Amino acid sequence: MPLKVGDVLELNDHRAVVVGICRSSRSFQNQPILYTTYTRAMRFAPRERKMLSFILVKARAGQDLQTLNRRIEAATELRALTAREFRMKTFWYFMKYTGIPINLGIAMFMSLVVGAAIAGQTFYTFTLENLRYFGTLKAMGASNSLLFRMILLQAVMVGIIGYGIGVGGASVFGYFASGTEAAWRIVWQLPLITAGVVVLICSLSAAICIRKVMRLEPAVVFRS
Amino acid sequence: MQALHSKKIAVSCQGITKTFGEGANSVQALQGIDLEVMVGELLMLVGPSGCGKTTLISVIAGILDRTEGSCIVFDEDMQGMDTSRRTRFRGENIGFVFQAYNLLPTLTALENVAVPLLILGRPRKQALIRAREVLGQLQFDNRMMLSLPKDLSGGQQQRVALGRAVVHKPRLIVCDEPTSALDHVTGLKVMELLRGVALQEERALVVVTHDARIFNFADRIARMDDGRIKSFEQNGVNHDS
């Protein structure tokens, strides 16, 4: 049963009352996170060696964060980080010490390979199916550079349509998923990296097609 | 059939051979072809399958290199040209009609006919005006002009192919089995149009066929067998080669 406001819990032999539910996205870890004041937290989880994960500090407006960090470090002998530094430290923790990047990386790599294979195969099949038309155009005087530009234009159009469908679909999905526990963020680098990958896949596919068409003998048009 | 020959030579082939493959597996498709086609003439190449007809028109049209001999088309030897000049020469001077029409399936009849002009770099609007004019000569109405090839009958598609072959006013038209996919009546109509439209402007036609029903459209018939021309027939007169 999920918790709701007003529920009473027992935390390490102490009574705790739920006064609010934090809306957040689902994390990679399965431990529940409880937010409370520092004083209460010390009562629920008394100070033990290495039990304390982090303390959230809100700086006064106009406070120099680096100066504050140095003061906290001097007073507590604990490491103090700004929000950005903490974010990057968390990011690198997951990158270095968990299997998440490897698993996601393998999934992404496989998607890339499968996507490239499907795109390449589709383009190649298109080329084979239309060889006699390419041959016809060649026989009628179309130069290799004209056919090269035609294929390139097709690859660009396919890339733009595919990119639009992919990124557009992901954006729409992300929009409707926002505010739910399945929420996720599209950082600005993601569409750029995706565009680069799409360009790479389309270029490879077009190259296969172009190679076949450039080598095509126009005499193929008379073969039934 | 009234002879339309003038004295100008459109195509002159001397001692043409063509060998496919190498060594023991090689096949000699053409074995010393001597042939002349005159401007204003419709020459038919006839003979059994595999006798070299298609190979010969491929060599004449400059889309296949011969192994030996010479082939001069309108005073030019295409095999001696670099690729881009040869492609350009072919685009300007040669029209093609194929057995399977080879119309681009996503283009309308009008756009298909305009393709050779677009390849030659003519502005699209100009190309479409000229294509409309040609299709008009081939008895196409506006609705048919704007139809896709899949919506046209075989005879109509071959008429589009014919329009595409003549739209840029080439001096030589090569046709490969232009009636073999058509019924008798449609085939005759296409040949009438081919002869009427294609020979209008001082050009030469080379037609490969084994369809005996259309032989009477030819000014001259070259009978081929085993890579050689065995005989010529002109206005019903047989001359051994």
XYZ file of N, CA and C in Angstrom, chain A residues 2-215:
642
model
N 0.720 2.132 -0.941
C 1.535 3.351 -0.917
C 1.144 4.252 0.259
N 2.119 4.976 0.730
C 1.864 5.883 1.857
C 1.023 7.057 1.408
N 0.271 7.626 2.391
C -0.469 8.852 2.091
C -0.329 9.803 3.279
N -0.691 11.017 3.065
C -0.567 12.038 4.110
C -1.414 11.633 5.320
N -0.813 11.719 6.493
C -1.535 11.357 7.723
C -1.157 9.984 8.251
N -0.526 9.160 7.406
C -0.104 7.826 7.864
C 0.931 7.948 8.987
N 0.862 7.029 9.896
C 1.834 7.017 11.010
C 2.761 5.830 10.806
N 4.063 6.073 10.944
C 5.061 5.016 10.735
C 5.902 4.828 11.985
N 6.557 3.690 12.025
C 7.559 3.503 13.069
C 8.914 3.483 12.379
N 9.756 4.407 12.791
C 11.092 4.484 12.193
C 12.130 4.311 13.304
N 12.806 3.177 13.276
C 13.810 2.905 14.326
C 13.254 3.185 15.734
N 12.118 2.622 16.016
C 11.452 2.757 17.329
C 10.969 4.173 17.611
N 10.844 4.986 16.609
C 10.324 6.337 16.792
C 9.074 6.500 15.939
N 8.117 7.293 16.456
C 6.878 7.543 15.726
C 7.134 8.648 14.687
N 6.646 8.392 13.472
C 6.785 9.410 12.415
C 5.448 9.557 11.707
N 5.076 10.788 11.376
C 3.812 11.052 10.682
C 4.123 11.615 9.298
N 3.446 11.062 8.288
C 3.649 11.550 6.914
C 2.865 12.858 6.759
N 3.560 13.930 6.427
C 2.870 15.222 6.266
C 2.850 15.671 4.811
N 3.536 14.970 3.983
C 3.528 15.345 2.558
C 4.187 14.252 1.728
N 3.776 14.174 0.487
C 4.382 13.194 -0.437
C 5.195 13.977 -1.455
N 6.423 13.628 -1.596
C 7.294 14.308 -2.572
C 7.055 13.713 -3.953
N 6.780 14.574 -4.907
C 6.564 14.083 -6.272
C 7.930 14.021 -6.970
N 8.376 12.845 -7.341
C 9.697 12.736 -8.003
C 9.651 11.586 -9.001
N 10.657 11.565 -9.874
C 10.700 10.476 -10.856
C 11.300 9.237 -10.209
N 11.007 8.105 -10.832
C 11.507 6.837 -10.289
C 13.027 6.781 -10.455
N 13.724 6.406 -9.392
C 15.189 6.390 -9.483
C 15.665 4.972 -9.802
N 16.988 4.864 -9.981
C 17.555 3.545 -10.262
C 17.651 2.693 -8.987
N 17.543 3.347 -7.837
C 17.681 2.602 -6.582
C 16.307 2.329 -5.986
N 16.275 1.332 -5.084
C 14.960 0.961 -4.552
C 14.755 1.389 -3.107
N 15.721 2.094 -2.490
C 15.500 2.533 -1.110
C 14.560 3.735 -1.105
N 13.629 3.740 -0.130
C 12.765 4.913 -0.024
C 13.562 6.100 0.511
N 13.157 7.301 0.143
C 13.829 8.509 0.634
C 12.843 9.282 1.506
N 13.262 9.595 2.720
C 12.436 10.379 3.642
C 13.081 11.746 3.807
N 12.308 12.777 3.710
C 12.795 14.139 3.928
C 12.262 14.615 5.282
N 13.132 15.126 6.098
C 12.721 15.687 7.384
C 13.774 16.692 7.820
N 13.535 17.314 8.949
C 14.536 18.294 9.420
C 15.760 17.538 9.934
N 16.866 18.241 10.038
C 18.098 17.599 10.471
C 17.948 17.046 11.890
N 17.273 17.820 12.763
C 17.127 17.406 14.156
C 16.343 16.097 14.255
N 15.205 16.042 13.483
C 14.405 14.808 13.530
C 15.163 13.645 12.910
N 15.879 13.950 11.828
C 16.642 12.883 11.170
C 17.641 12.267 12.130
N 18.252 13.098 12.973
C 19.225 12.601 13.939
C 18.534 11.718 14.996
N 17.205 11.995 15.217
C 16.486 11.172 16.181
C 16.100 9.813 15.556
N 15.628 9.865 14.312
C 15.233 8.622 13.637
C 16.454 7.729 13.370
N 17.535 8.363 12.915
C 18.740 7.589 12.569
C 19.912 8.196 13.329
N 20.098 7.747 14.554
C 21.150 8.359 15.364
C 22.500 8.276 14.665
N 23.349 9.219 15.077
C 24.652 9.297 14.427
C 25.423 7.988 14.572
N 25.762 7.418 13.479
C 26.582 6.197 13.481
C 27.679 6.418 12.474
N 28.637 5.553 12.537
C 29.750 5.687 11.619
C 29.269 5.450 10.165
N 29.490 6.426 9.309
C 29.181 6.310 7.865
C 27.689 6.115 7.566
N 26.837 6.435 8.468
C 25.409 6.311 8.181
C 24.854 7.554 7.474
N 25.498 8.660 7.706
C 24.992 9.914 7.151
C 25.376 10.021 5.661
N 24.388 10.174 4.796
C 24.697 10.289 3.359
C 24.983 11.742 2.995
N 24.005 12.590 3.227
C 24.233 13.995 2.926
C 23.258 14.865 3.691
N 23.613 16.098 3.840
C 22.759 17.087 4.489
C 22.523 18.191 3.477
N 21.250 18.518 3.305
C 20.904 19.575 2.349
C 20.957 20.924 3.063
N 21.713 21.813 2.481
C 21.873 23.137 3.085
C 21.297 24.175 2.144
N 20.482 25.060 2.686
C 19.978 26.147 1.838
C 20.748 27.408 2.179
N 21.409 27.969 1.196
C 22.216 29.165 1.451
C 21.320 30.395 1.456
N 21.722 31.384 2.239
C 20.986 32.659 2.227
C 21.176 33.330 0.862
N 20.227 34.140 0.504
C 20.327 34.857 -0.775
C 21.581 35.713 -0.773
N 22.342 35.660 -1.871
C 23.537 36.481 -2.008
C 24.776 35.857 -1.390
N 24.617 34.729 -0.785
C 25.770 34.065 -0.145
C 26.705 33.501 -1.216
N 27.997 33.723 -1.048
C 28.961 33.119 -1.976
C 29.084 31.631 -1.632
N 28.749 30.780 -2.594
C 28.643 29.353 -2.302
C 29.999 28.727 -1.969
N 31.038 29.157 -2.670
C 32.359 28.560 -2.408
C 32.837 28.922 -0.997
N 32.575 30.154 -0.593
C 32.958 30.583 0.761
C 32.188 29.763 1.788
N 30.894 29.580 1.521
C 30.054 28.801 2.436
C 30.573 27.366 2.535
N 30.907 26.804 1.372
C 31.450 25.427 1.365
C 32.694 25.323 2.248
N 33.577 26.326 2.085
C 34.827 26.278 2.865
C 34.530 26.376 4.360
N 33.541 27.210 4.700
C 33.192 27.355 6.122
C 32.617 26.047 6.680
N 31.735 25.415 5.892
C 31.132 24.140 6.341
C 32.218 23.080 6.508
N 33.108 23.035 5.528
C 34.176 22.019 5.583
C 35.078 22.236 6.805
N 35.374 23.522 7.086
C 36.233 23.822 8.241
C 35.534 23.466 9.551
N 34.219 23.701 9.596
C 33.483 23.488 10.854
C 33.164 22.017 11.084
N 32.877 21.277 10.027
C 32.379 19.897 10.205
C 33.381 18.835 9.789
N 34.404 19.257 9.045
C 35.361 18.311 8.451
C 34.663 17.350 7.477
N 33.480 17.773 7.011
C 32.790 17.011 5.963
C 32.955 17.747 4.626
N 32.797 17.001 3.565
C 32.936 17.612 2.237
C 31.666 18.406 1.911
N 31.787 19.643 1.475
C 30.632 20.464 1.091
C 30.684 20.747 -0.404
N 29.551 20.582 -1.051
C 29.483 20.752 -2.514
C 28.314 21.653 -2.889
N 28.483 22.400 -3.951
C 27.344 23.162 -4.487
C 26.417 22.164 -5.191
N 25.209 22.627 -5.551
C 24.239 21.743 -6.222
C 24.833 21.159 -7.498
N 25.512 22.005 -8.265
C 26.091 21.543 -9.525
C 27.189 20.506 -9.292
N 28.058 20.811 -8.310
C 29.148 19.869 -7.999
C 28.583 18.533 -7.519
N 27.499 18.630 -6.728
C 26.889 17.403 -6.208
C 26.274 16.577 -7.354
N 25.642 17.315 -8.299
C 25.031 16.637 -9.445
C 26.095 15.877 -10.246
N 27.211 16.561 -10.501
C 28.266 15.927 -11.297
C 28.907 14.761 -10.543
N 29.042 14.917 -9.229
C 29.632 13.841 -8.424
C 28.724 12.608 -8.452
N 27.399 12.871 -8.358
C 26.435 11.768 -8.421
C 26.508 11.089 -9.793
N 26.547 11.941 -10.842
C 26.618 11.419 -12.216
C 27.838 10.490 -12.372
N 28.980 11.006 -11.909
C 30.196 10.206 -12.090
C 30.211 8.976 -11.181
N 29.518 9.082 -10.038
C 29.407 7.903 -9.175
C 28.698 6.782 -9.949
N 27.553 7.142 -10.574
C 26.811 6.132 -11.338
C 27.628 5.618 -12.512
N 28.354 6.510 -13.159
C 29.156 6.113 -14.317
C 30.273 5.156 -13.920
N 30.897 5.426 -12.742
C 32.092 4.648 -12.368
C 31.758 3.391 -11.580
N 30.760 3.479 -10.706
C 30.615 2.397 -9.726
C 29.360 1.557 -9.890
N 28.536 1.825 -10.916
C 27.339 0.995 -11.098
C 27.335 0.404 -12.510
N 26.460 -0.582 -12.715
C 26.363 -1.207 -14.037
C 25.409 -0.471 -14.965
N 24.847 0.613 -14.464
C 23.837 1.329 -15.262
C 24.390 1.825 -16.606
N 25.533 2.534 -16.626
C 26.006 3.013 -17.941
C 26.327 1.882 -18.900
N 26.848 0.760 -18.362
C 27.168 -0.365 -19.258
C 25.877 -0.942 -19.840
N 24.892 -1.140 -18.958
C 23.627 -1.713 -19.454
C 22.945 -0.785 -20.450
N 22.856 0.495 -20.070
C 22.227 1.447 -20.988
C 23.067 1.603 -22.256
N 24.384 1.608 -22.069
C 25.290 1.762 -23.215
C 25.135 0.617 -24.196
N 25.048 -0.607 -23.653
C 24.866 -1.773 -24.534
C 23.529 -1.651 -25.277
N 22.483 -1.249 -24.520
C 21.159 -1.098 -25.152
C 21.224 -0.059 -26.268
N 21.904 1.058 -25.978
C 22.014 2.119 -26.993
C 22.825 1.651 -28.196
N 23.927 0.949 -27.909
C 24.781 0.475 -28.996
C 24.022 -0.520 -29.883
N 23.284 -1.429 -29.208
C 22.509 -2.411 -29.969
C 21.438 -1.712 -30.819
N 20.804 -0.690 -30.206
C 19.794 0.067 -30.966
C 20.427 0.713 -32.192
N 21.620 1.250 -31.979
C 22.335 1.904 -33.081
C 22.650 0.905 -34.196
N 23.166 -0.270 -33.780
C 23.529 -1.292 -34.771
C 22.286 -1.771 -35.514
N 21.224 -2.059 -34.737
C 19.985 -2.550 -35.364
C 19.395 -1.475 -36.279
N 19.382 -0.226 -35.783
C 18.856 0.886 -36.589
C 19.647 1.052 -37.875
N 20.980 1.002 -37.751
C 21.834 1.165 -38.939
C 21.604 0.008 -39.910
N 21.485 -1.210 -39.342
C 21.283 -2.386 -40.202
C 19.950 -2.289 -40.931
N 18.906 -1.892 -40.204
C 17.579 -1.796 -40.841
C 17.582 -0.698 -41.906
N 18.148 0.467 -41.536
C 18.185 1.583 -42.496
C 19.012 1.196 -43.727
N 20.178 0.586 -43.475
C 21.046 0.182 -44.591
C 20.373 -0.849 -45.477
N 19.749 -1.843 -44.827
C 19.078 -2.915 -45.571
C 17.918 -2.345 -46.395
N 17.159 -1.432 -45.762
C 16.013 -0.829 -46.468
C 16.492 -0.043 -47.683
N 17.547 0.739 -47.484
C 18.080 1.540 -48.581
C 18.631 0.637 -49.688
N 19.307 -0.438 -49.274
C 19.910 -1.345 -50.252
C 18.808 -2.058 -51.048
N 17.763 -2.491 -50.345
C 16.640 -3.140 -51.027
C 15.990 -2.172 -52.009
N 15.841 -0.923 -51.551
C 15.290 0.111 -52.430
C 16.146 0.226 -53.704
N 17.467 0.202 -53.502
C 18.375 0.317 -54.657
C 18.199 -0.854 -55.607
N 18.181 -2.070 -55.036
C 18.060 -3.253 -55.892
C 16.734 -3.244 -56.653
N 15.666 -2.861 -55.942
C 14.342 -2.850 -56.581
C 14.262 -1.809 -57.705
N 15.076 -0.774 -57.581
C 14.981 0.318 -58.556
C 16.177 0.391 -59.508
N 16.964 -0.700 -59.528
C 18.164 -0.671 -60.381
C 17.824 -0.377 -61.828
N 16.715 -0.965 -62.302
C 16.420 -0.758 -63.732
C 16.037 0.702 -64.008
N 15.482 1.388 -62.991
C 15.169 2.803 -63.192
C 16.449 3.643 -63.162
N 17.351 3.270 -62.248
C 18.641 3.965 -62.238
C 19.356 3.723 -63.574
N 19.277 2.458 -64.049
C 19.891 2.125 -65.338
C 19.254 2.915 -66.468
N 17.928 3.056 -66.408
C 17.206 3.815 -67.432
C 17.683 5.270 -67.442
N 17.781 5.848 -66.250
C 18.232 7.248 -66.161
C 19.656 7.379 -66.688
N 20.507 6.383 -66.342
C 21.888 6.430 -66.828
C 21.925 6.343 -68.351
N 21.125 5.409 -68.889
C 21.092 5.245 -70.348
C 20.621 6.533 -71.016
N 19.663 7.209 -70.376
C 19.095 8.425 -70.979
C 19.998 9.642 -70.794
N 21.134 9.455 -70.150
C 22.097 10.558 -70.071
C 22.274 11.165 -68.692
N 21.706 10.513 -67.665
C 21.916 11.052 -66.307
C 23.339 10.725 -65.871
N 24.057 11.739 -65.436
C 25.446 11.525 -65.020
C 25.476 10.920 -63.628
N 26.640 10.357 -63.283
C 26.805 9.797 -61.935
C 26.591 10.866 -60.870
N 27.026 12.092 -61.168
C 26.889 13.144 -60.145
C 25.407 13.487 -59.922
N 24.608 13.434 -60.998
C 23.169 13.694 -60.849
C 22.515 12.606 -59.993
N 22.869 11.334 -60.292
C 22.298 10.234 -59.505
C 22.777 10.305 -58.061
N 24.046 10.692 -57.882
C 24.613 10.866 -56.532
C 23.779 11.878 -55.750
N 23.469 12.994 -56.408
C 22.696 14.045 -55.727
C 21.268 13.574 -55.440
N 20.707 12.789 -56.375
C 19.350 12.275 -56.155
C 19.303 11.370 -54.925
N 20.292 10.465 -54.848
C 20.314 9.518 -53.721
C 20.567 10.268 -52.408
N 21.464 11.242 -52.488
C 21.777 12.037 -51.290
C 20.526 12.777 -50.812
N 19.779 13.320 -51.766
C 18.546 14.040 -51.403
C 17.551 13.086 -50.734
N 17.462 11.878 -51.297
C 16.566 10.882 -50.690
C 17.007 10.563 -49.270
N 18.318 10.379 -49.094
C 18.843 10.050 -47.747
C 18.548 11.191 -46.776
N 18.733 12.423 -47.236
C 18.468 13.587 -46.371
C 16.989 13.636 -45.993
N 16.121 13.408 -46.999
C 14.679 13.449 -46.727
C 14.278 12.354 -45.735
N 14.816 11.137 -45.970
C 14.503 10.017 -45.067
C 15.009 10.342 -43.660
N 16.217 10.915 -43.585
C 16.796 11.278 -42.290
C 15.947 12.306 -41.573
N 15.520 13.336 -42.294
C 14.717 14.399 -41.669
C 13.376 13.831 -41.181
N 12.739 13.010 -42.030
C 11.451 12.420 -41.627
C 11.644 11.505 -40.413
N 12.679 10.644 -40.482
C 12.937 9.713 -39.367
C 13.281 10.457 -38.089
N 14.118 11.489 -38.220
C 14.515 12.286 -37.046
C 13.291 12.988 -36.459
N 12.477 13.547 -37.347
C 11.265 14.243 -36.896
C 10.335 13.308 -36.147
N 10.127 12.109 -36.724
C 9.233 11.141 -36.073
C 9.823 10.707 -34.724
N 11.137 10.385 -34.727
C 11.791 9.880 -33.512
C 11.835 10.910 -32.394
N 12.439 12.057 -32.693
C 12.592 13.087 -31.659
C 11.233 13.697 -31.304
N 10.401 13.892 -32.328
C 9.064 14.432 -32.069
C 8.263 13.488 -31.191
N 8.282 12.180 -31.518
C 7.555 11.191 -30.729
C 8.064 11.146 -29.292
N 9.407 11.183 -29.156
C 9.994 11.147 -27.809
C 9.591 12.389 -27.019
N 9.556 13.534 -27.703
C 9.187 14.779 -27.014
C 7.732 14.737 -26.555
N 6.867 14.242 -27.428
C 5.447 14.159 -27.068
C 5.272 13.197 -25.886
N 5.986 12.056 -25.962
C 5.915 11.078 -24.875
C 6.428 11.706 -23.573
N 7.550 12.428 -23.677
C 8.126 13.087 -22.502
C 7.180 14.124 -21.917
N 6.478 14.837 -22.811
C 5.537 15.865 -22.342
C 4.405 15.224 -21.528
N 3.844 14.134 -22.067
C 2.739 13.497 -21.360
C 3.204 12.727 -20.125
N 4.491 12.340 -20.110
C 4.999 11.596 -18.951
C 5.441 12.534 -17.838
N 5.546 13.838 -18.129
C 6.009 14.764 -17.088
C 4.959 14.811 -15.973
N 5.439 14.874 -14.728
C 4.520 14.872 -13.598
C 4.151 13.476 -13.144
N 4.628 12.460 -13.884
C 4.409 11.084 -13.429
C 5.751 10.528 -12.981
N 5.711 9.368 -12.377
C 6.992 8.799 -11.916
C 7.846 8.296 -13.074
N 7.260 8.223 -14.264
C 8.050 7.822 -15.441
C 8.656 9.036 -16.146
N 8.618 10.182 -15.476
C 9.109 11.419 -16.116
C 10.604 11.343 -16.397
N 11.001 11.966 -17.451
C 12.411 12.046 -17.789
C 12.663 13.350 -18.518
N 13.906 13.682 -18.629
C 14.270 14.973 -19.193
C 15.030 14.811 -20.492
N 14.718 15.640 -21.475
C 15.547 15.651 -22.689
C 16.503 16.822 -22.551
N 17.762 16.512 -22.306
C 18.741 17.599 -22.211
C 19.075 18.071 -23.627
N 19.544 19.297 -23.752
C 19.721 19.874 -25.091
C 20.732 19.123 -25.937
N 21.637 18.417 -25.258
C 22.648 17.669 -26.038
C 22.030 16.468 -26.770
N 20.934 15.939 -26.210
C 20.383 14.689 -26.745
C 19.909 14.809 -28.204
N 19.093 15.830 -28.543
C 18.691 15.952 -29.958
C 19.883 16.151 -30.896
N 20.919 16.833 -30.389
C 22.106 17.051 -31.240
C 22.836 15.736 -31.492
N 23.018 14.968 -30.407
C 23.706 13.671 -30.566
C 22.876 12.759 -31.465
N 21.558 12.767 -31.248
C 20.671 11.942 -32.085
C 20.787 12.358 -33.556
N 20.825 13.671 -33.792
C 20.957 14.160 -35.171
C 22.256 13.647 -35.786
N 23.314 13.671 -34.985
C 24.608 13.173 -35.473
C 24.535 11.697 -35.827
N 23.867 10.928 -34.966
C 23.739 9.483 -35.223
C 22.899 9.239 -36.475
N 21.809 10.010 -36.631
C 20.945 9.861 -37.814
C 21.746 10.185 -39.084
N 22.535 11.259 -39.021
C 23.368 11.635 -40.177
C 24.330 10.500 -40.513
N 24.921 9.907 -39.465
C 25.874 8.814 -39.672
C 25.189 7.618 -40.340
N 24.026 7.230 -39.801
C 23.309 6.071 -40.345
C 22.870 6.334 -41.791
N 22.329 7.534 -42.036
C 21.875 7.862 -43.403
C 23.063 7.912 -44.369
N 24.189 8.440 -43.895
C 25.373 8.526 -44.762
C 25.860 7.137 -45.144
N 25.910 6.238 -44.140
C 26.369 4.870 -44.422
C 25.415 4.182 -45.403
N 24.109 4.349 -45.157
C 23.118 3.711 -46.030
C 23.205 4.272 -47.448
N 23.317 5.600 -47.537
C 23.404 6.233 -48.856
C 24.682 5.800 -49.574
N 25.767 5.636 -48.798
C 27.048 5.248 -49.413
C 26.937 3.876 -50.073
N 26.226 2.959 -49.398
C 26.038 1.607 -49.967
C 25.275 1.719 -51.285
N 24.222 2.530 -51.262
C 23.369 2.716 -52.440
C 24.155 3.388 -53.572
N 24.892 4.437 -53.209
C 25.639 5.201 -54.219
C 26.683 4.305 -54.891
N 27.352 3.486 -54.069
C 28.395 2.601 -54.608
C 27.791 1.669 -55.662
N 26.622 1.127 -55.330
C 25.961 0.186 -56.251
C 25.566 0.899 -57.553
N 25.003 2.083 -57.418
C 24.502 2.803 -58.598
C 25.654 3.319 -59.462
N 26.736 3.769 -58.820
C 27.875 4.276 -59.591
C 28.479 3.171 -60.465
N 28.435 1.935 -59.927
C 29.040 0.815 -60.670
C 28.076 0.189 -61.679
